[in-house]
C-alpha cells in the first residue's frame, strides 16, 4: 500500500516547545504533502514537498524528505495552543497513479 | 472556506437504507476524491474521479458507488447501510490528479446509521 504511517500516534507538549512528527511510506512517490485536521473538520493543506527536494519551510513549519529511507518529518517550531490538531501525511504516486493516500495521523496536543 | 461544498452536513438513517452524499468541487478543479474517516481513524481512500471519469479506486465497498457529473460535481451513493458505515465522509478536490497539487477538503458529511 502507498499509505503513509505517522509516528508518534499522539504527542503532547508545552506551548513554546517544538513538535516533530514523522511519516514513513512504502512505495515510490512524486511528492509528499502534510495536512492538518482540527477535530471533526475538513483537512487543510500545510505544505507539499516534491521527491527531488530534501527540505522545505513555511512559516513555523519545516518539512524534510528522505526518499532513500522513504520517510518525512514535520517540525513545528515554537508551538502554540492553536496548533492542537491531528496532522497527516499524504503521498501522491508516480505518474499514472491518481490517488492520494493518507496516513493514520499524529494527534498533537499543545498545553498552554 | 476551502471552496469545496458537501451536503448534507449531517445525516441520520436506519440500517438497510440508501443515502446520497453530494460534493461540489472548487471552481476549476477537475479531480474529486472521496474518503471515509471512522472515529479517531485515518482517512480511507474510497475513489477518485478526474473530469468525469473514474481514475482510481481504493477500499470502496460494493455497496458504495460514486459518479462525477458533466458539471464536475460528484455524488457518493451508499446502500444497504450497516452500523459500521457510520463515519465522516470527506470529499476533496484538486486541479489535477496524482496528488501533484494540494487537495482542498470539504467540511464532511457525518453519517450516523442507527
CSV table of C-alpha atoms in Angstrom, one decimal:
chain,number,residue,atom,x,y,z
A,1,UNK,CA,0.0,0.0,0.0
A,2,UNK,CA,1.1,3.6,-0.6
A,3,UNK,CA,-0.4,4.7,2.7
A,4,UNK,CA,1.9,6.6,5.0
A,5,UNK,CA,2.2,6.0,8.6
A,6,UNK,CA,2.8,8.8,11.1
A,7,UNK,CA,4.7,8.4,14.3
A,8,UNK,CA,4.1,9.0,17.1
A,9,UNK,CA,0.3,8.4,17.1
A,10,UNK,CA,0.0,11.1,19.8
A,11,UNK,CA,2.2,13.8,21.1
A,12,UNK,CA,1.7,16.2,24.0
A,13,UNK,CA,4.0,19.2,24.5
A,14,UNK,CA,4.1,22.6,26.3
A,15,UNK,CA,3.4,25.8,24.5
A,16,UNK,CA,6.6,27.2,23.0
A,17,UNK,CA,8.3,23.8,22.5
A,18,UNK,CA,8.9,22.2,19.2
A,19,UNK,CA,6.9,19.3,17.9
A,20,UNK,CA,8.3,16.7,15.5
A,21,UNK,CA,6.2,14.2,13.6
A,22,UNK,CA,7.4,11.5,11.3
A,23,UNK,CA,5.9,9.8,8.3
A,24,UNK,CA,7.0,6.6,6.6
A,25,UNK,CA,5.7,5.2,3.3
A,26,UNK,CA,6.3,2.2,1.3
A,27,UNK,CA,6.3,2.9,-2.4
A,28,UNK,CA,7.9,5.5,-4.8
A,29,UNK,CA,6.3,8.8,-4.7
A,30,UNK,CA,6.1,12.0,-6.8
A,31,UNK,CA,5.6,14.2,-3.7
A,32,UNK,CA,4.5,14.1,-0.1
A,33,UNK,CA,2.1,16.5,1.5
A,34,UNK,CA,1.2,17.4,5.1
A,35,UNK,CA,-2.3,18.3,6.2
A,36,UNK,CA,-3.8,19.4,9.4
A,37,UNK,CA,-7.2,18.5,10.8
A,38,UNK,CA,-9.0,20.2,13.6
A,39,UNK,CA,-11.3,17.8,15.4
A,40,UNK,CA,-14.1,16.6,13.2
A,41,UNK,CA,-13.4,19.2,10.5
A,42,UNK,CA,-12.0,19.0,7.0
A,43,UNK,CA,-8.3,18.7,6.3
A,44,UNK,CA,-6.3,21.8,5.5
A,45,UNK,CA,-3.2,21.6,3.3
A,46,UNK,CA,0.1,22.7,5.0
A,47,UNK,CA,2.9,22.0,2.7
A,48,UNK,CA,3.9,19.9,-0.3
A,49,UNK,CA,7.5,18.7,-0.9
A,50,UNK,CA,8.5,17.1,-4.2
A,51,UNK,CA,10.6,13.9,-4.4
A,52,UNK,CA,13.6,15.9,-5.6
A,53,UNK,CA,13.5,18.3,-2.6
A,54,UNK,CA,15.1,17.5,0.7
A,55,UNK,CA,13.8,20.3,2.9
A,56,UNK,CA,11.1,22.9,2.7
A,57,UNK,CA,10.0,25.7,5.1
A,58,UNK,CA,6.7,27.5,5.5
A,59,UNK,CA,6.5,29.9,8.5
A,60,UNK,CA,7.0,27.8,11.6
A,61,UNK,CA,6.8,24.6,9.6
A,62,UNK,CA,9.8,22.7,8.4
A,63,UNK,CA,9.5,19.5,6.3
A,64,UNK,CA,12.2,17.1,5.4
A,65,UNK,CA,12.0,14.3,2.9
A,66,UNK,CA,14.4,11.3,2.7
A,67,UNK,CA,13.4,9.2,-0.3
A,68,UNK,CA,16.1,6.7,0.3
A,69,UNK,CA,14.5,5.9,3.7
A,70,UNK,CA,11.0,6.6,2.5
A,71,UNK,CA,10.4,8.9,5.3
A,72,UNK,CA,9.4,12.5,6.0
A,73,UNK,CA,9.3,14.7,9.1
A,74,UNK,CA,7.2,17.7,10.0
A,75,UNK,CA,8.7,20.1,12.6
A,76,UNK,CA,6.5,22.8,14.1
A,77,UNK,CA,8.6,25.3,16.0
A,78,UNK,CA,7.5,27.5,18.9
A,79,UNK,CA,4.2,25.7,19.2
A,80,UNK,CA,1.0,27.4,20.2
A,81,UNK,CA,-2.2,26.1,21.8
A,82,UNK,CA,-3.9,26.7,18.4
A,83,UNK,CA,-1.6,24.1,16.8
A,84,UNK,CA,-3.5,21.4,18.7
A,85,UNK,CA,-4.9,19.2,15.9
A,86,UNK,CA,-4.2,15.9,14.0
A,87,UNK,CA,-1.5,16.0,11.4
A,88,UNK,CA,-1.5,13.7,8.4
A,89,UNK,CA,1.0,13.0,5.7
A,90,UNK,CA,-0.3,12.1,2.2
A,91,UNK,CA,1.6,10.6,-0.7
A,92,UNK,CA,0.9,11.0,-4.4
A,93,UNK,CA,2.1,8.2,-6.6
A,94,UNK,CA,4.1,8.2,-9.7
A,95,UNK,CA,2.6,9.4,-12.9
A,96,UNK,CA,-0.4,7.3,-13.7
A,97,UNK,CA,-1.4,6.7,-10.1
A,98,UNK,CA,-4.1,9.3,-9.4
A,99,UNK,CA,-4.8,8.6,-5.8
A,100,UNK,CA,-3.8,10.5,-2.7
A,101,UNK,CA,-3.2,8.2,0.3
A,102,UNK,CA,-3.3,9.5,3.8
A,103,UNK,CA,-1.6,8.0,6.9
A,104,UNK,CA,-3.3,7.5,10.2
A,105,UNK,CA,-2.2,10.8,11.7
A,106,UNK,CA,-0.4,12.2,14.7
A,107,UNK,CA,-2.7,13.8,17.3
A,108,UNK,CA,-0.8,16.8,18.7
A,109,UNK,CA,-1.8,18.5,21.9
A,110,UNK,CA,-0.2,21.7,22.9
A,111,UNK,CA,-0.7,22.6,26.5
A,112,UNK,CA,-0.9,26.4,27.3
B,1,UNK,CA,-13.6,28.3,3.4
B,2,UNK,CA,-11.9,25.7,1.1
B,3,UNK,CA,-14.4,26.3,-1.8
B,4,UNK,CA,-15.5,22.6,-1.6
B,5,UNK,CA,-19.1,22.2,-0.6
B,6,UNK,CA,-20.5,19.0,0.8
B,7,UNK,CA,-24.2,18.3,1.6
B,8,UNK,CA,-25.7,17.4,3.8
B,9,UNK,CA,-23.6,18.2,6.8
B,10,UNK,CA,-25.3,15.6,9.0
B,11,UNK,CA,-27.3,12.5,8.1
B,12,UNK,CA,-29.0,10.0,10.3
B,13,UNK,CA,-30.6,7.0,8.8
B,14,UNK,CA,-31.5,3.4,9.6
B,15,UNK,CA,-29.7,0.2,8.7
B,16,UNK,CA,-30.6,-1.1,5.3
B,17,UNK,CA,-31.3,2.3,3.8
B,18,UNK,CA,-29.6,4.1,1.0
B,19,UNK,CA,-28.2,7.7,1.0
B,20,UNK,CA,-26.6,10.0,-1.4
B,21,UNK,CA,-23.8,12.4,-0.4
B,22,UNK,CA,-23.0,15.3,-2.7
B,23,UNK,CA,-19.9,17.2,-3.3
B,24,UNK,CA,-19.3,20.4,-5.4
B,25,UNK,CA,-15.5,20.9,-6.0
B,26,UNK,CA,-13.7,24.2,-6.1
B,27,UNK,CA,-14.1,26.1,-9.3
B,28,UNK,CA,-11.6,24.9,-11.9
B,29,UNK,CA,-10.7,21.7,-10.1
B,30,UNK,CA,-11.2,18.6,-12.2
B,31,UNK,CA,-10.3,15.9,-9.7
B,32,UNK,CA,-12.6,14.8,-6.9
B,33,UNK,CA,-11.6,12.3,-4.2
B,34,UNK,CA,-13.9,10.6,-1.6
B,35,UNK,CA,-12.6,9.5,1.8
B,36,UNK,CA,-14.1,7.8,4.8
B,37,UNK,CA,-13.0,8.6,8.3
B,38,UNK,CA,-14.3,6.5,11.2
B,39,UNK,CA,-14.0,7.7,14.8
B,40,UNK,CA,-10.4,8.7,15.6
B,41,UNK,CA,-9.1,6.9,12.5
B,42,UNK,CA,-7.2,7.9,9.5
B,43,UNK,CA,-8.7,8.6,6.1
B,44,UNK,CA,-9.6,5.6,4.0
B,45,UNK,CA,-9.4,6.4,0.3
B,46,UNK,CA,-12.5,5.3,-1.5
B,47,UNK,CA,-12.5,6.6,-5.0
B,48,UNK,CA,-11.2,9.3,-7.3
B,49,UNK,CA,-12.7,10.9,-10.4
B,50,UNK,CA,-11.0,13.2,-12.9
B,51,UNK,CA,-13.0,15.2,-15.4
B,52,UNK,CA,-15.9,12.8,-15.2
B,53,UNK,CA,-14.0,9.6,-15.4
B,54,UNK,CA,-13.1,7.2,-12.6
B,55,UNK,CA,-9.4,7.2,-12.2
B,56,UNK,CA,-8.6,5.3,-9.0
B,57,UNK,CA,-10.3,3.0,-6.6
B,58,UNK,CA,-9.5,2.3,-3.0
B,59,UNK,CA,-11.2,0.3,-0.3
B,60,UNK,CA,-14.7,1.1,-1.6
B,61,UNK,CA,-17.3,-1.5,-0.8
B,62,UNK,CA,-19.5,-2.9,-3.5
B,63,UNK,CA,-22.5,-1.4,-1.7
B,64,UNK,CA,-21.0,2.0,-2.4
B,65,UNK,CA,-20.8,3.7,-5.7
B,66,UNK,CA,-19.9,7.2,-7.0
B,67,UNK,CA,-20.0,9.3,-10.1
B,68,UNK,CA,-18.9,12.7,-11.3
B,69,UNK,CA,-21.3,14.6,-13.5
B,70,UNK,CA,-20.5,16.9,-16.5
B,71,UNK,CA,-20.6,20.0,-14.3
B,72,UNK,CA,-17.9,18.2,-12.2
B,73,UNK,CA,-20.0,17.8,-9.0
B,74,UNK,CA,-19.8,14.3,-7.6
B,75,UNK,CA,-22.2,12.0,-5.6
B,76,UNK,CA,-21.3,9.1,-3.4
B,77,UNK,CA,-24.1,6.6,-3.0
B,78,UNK,CA,-24.2,4.3,0.0
B,79,UNK,CA,-26.7,1.5,0.0
B,80,UNK,CA,-27.8,-1.4,2.3
B,81,UNK,CA,-26.3,0.7,5.1
B,82,UNK,CA,-24.8,-1.0,8.2
B,83,UNK,CA,-23.9,0.3,11.6
B,84,UNK,CA,-20.3,0.2,10.7
B,85,UNK,CA,-20.8,2.6,7.9
B,86,UNK,CA,-21.2,5.4,10.4
B,87,UNK,CA,-18.4,7.8,9.8
B,88,UNK,CA,-17.3,11.1,8.4
B,89,UNK,CA,-17.2,11.2,4.6
B,90,UNK,CA,-15.0,13.8,3.1
B,91,UNK,CA,-14.8,15.0,-0.4
B,92,UNK,CA,-11.7,16.8,-1.7
B,93,UNK,CA,-10.8,18.4,-5.0
B,94,UNK,CA,-7.7,19.4,-6.8
B,95,UNK,CA,-6.7,20.8,-10.1
B,96,UNK,CA,-5.1,17.6,-11.3
B,97,UNK,CA,-4.9,14.0,-10.2
B,98,UNK,CA,-2.0,12.1,-8.9
B,99,UNK,CA,-1.6,14.1,-5.8
B,100,UNK,CA,0.5,16.6,-7.7
B,101,UNK,CA,-1.2,19.6,-6.3
B,102,UNK,CA,-2.8,20.3,-3.0
B,103,UNK,CA,-6.2,19.0,-2.3
B,104,UNK,CA,-8.9,21.1,-0.8
B,105,UNK,CA,-11.3,19.4,1.5
B,106,UNK,CA,-15.0,20.0,2.3
B,107,UNK,CA,-16.2,20.0,5.8
B,108,UNK,CA,-17.5,16.5,5.5
B,109,UNK,CA,-20.8,14.7,5.9
B,110,UNK,CA,-21.3,13.0,9.2
B,111,UNK,CA,-23.3,9.8,8.6
B,112,UNK,CA,-24.9,8.1,11.5
B,113,UNK,CA,-26.6,4.7,10.9
B,114,UNK,CA,-28.9,3.6,13.6
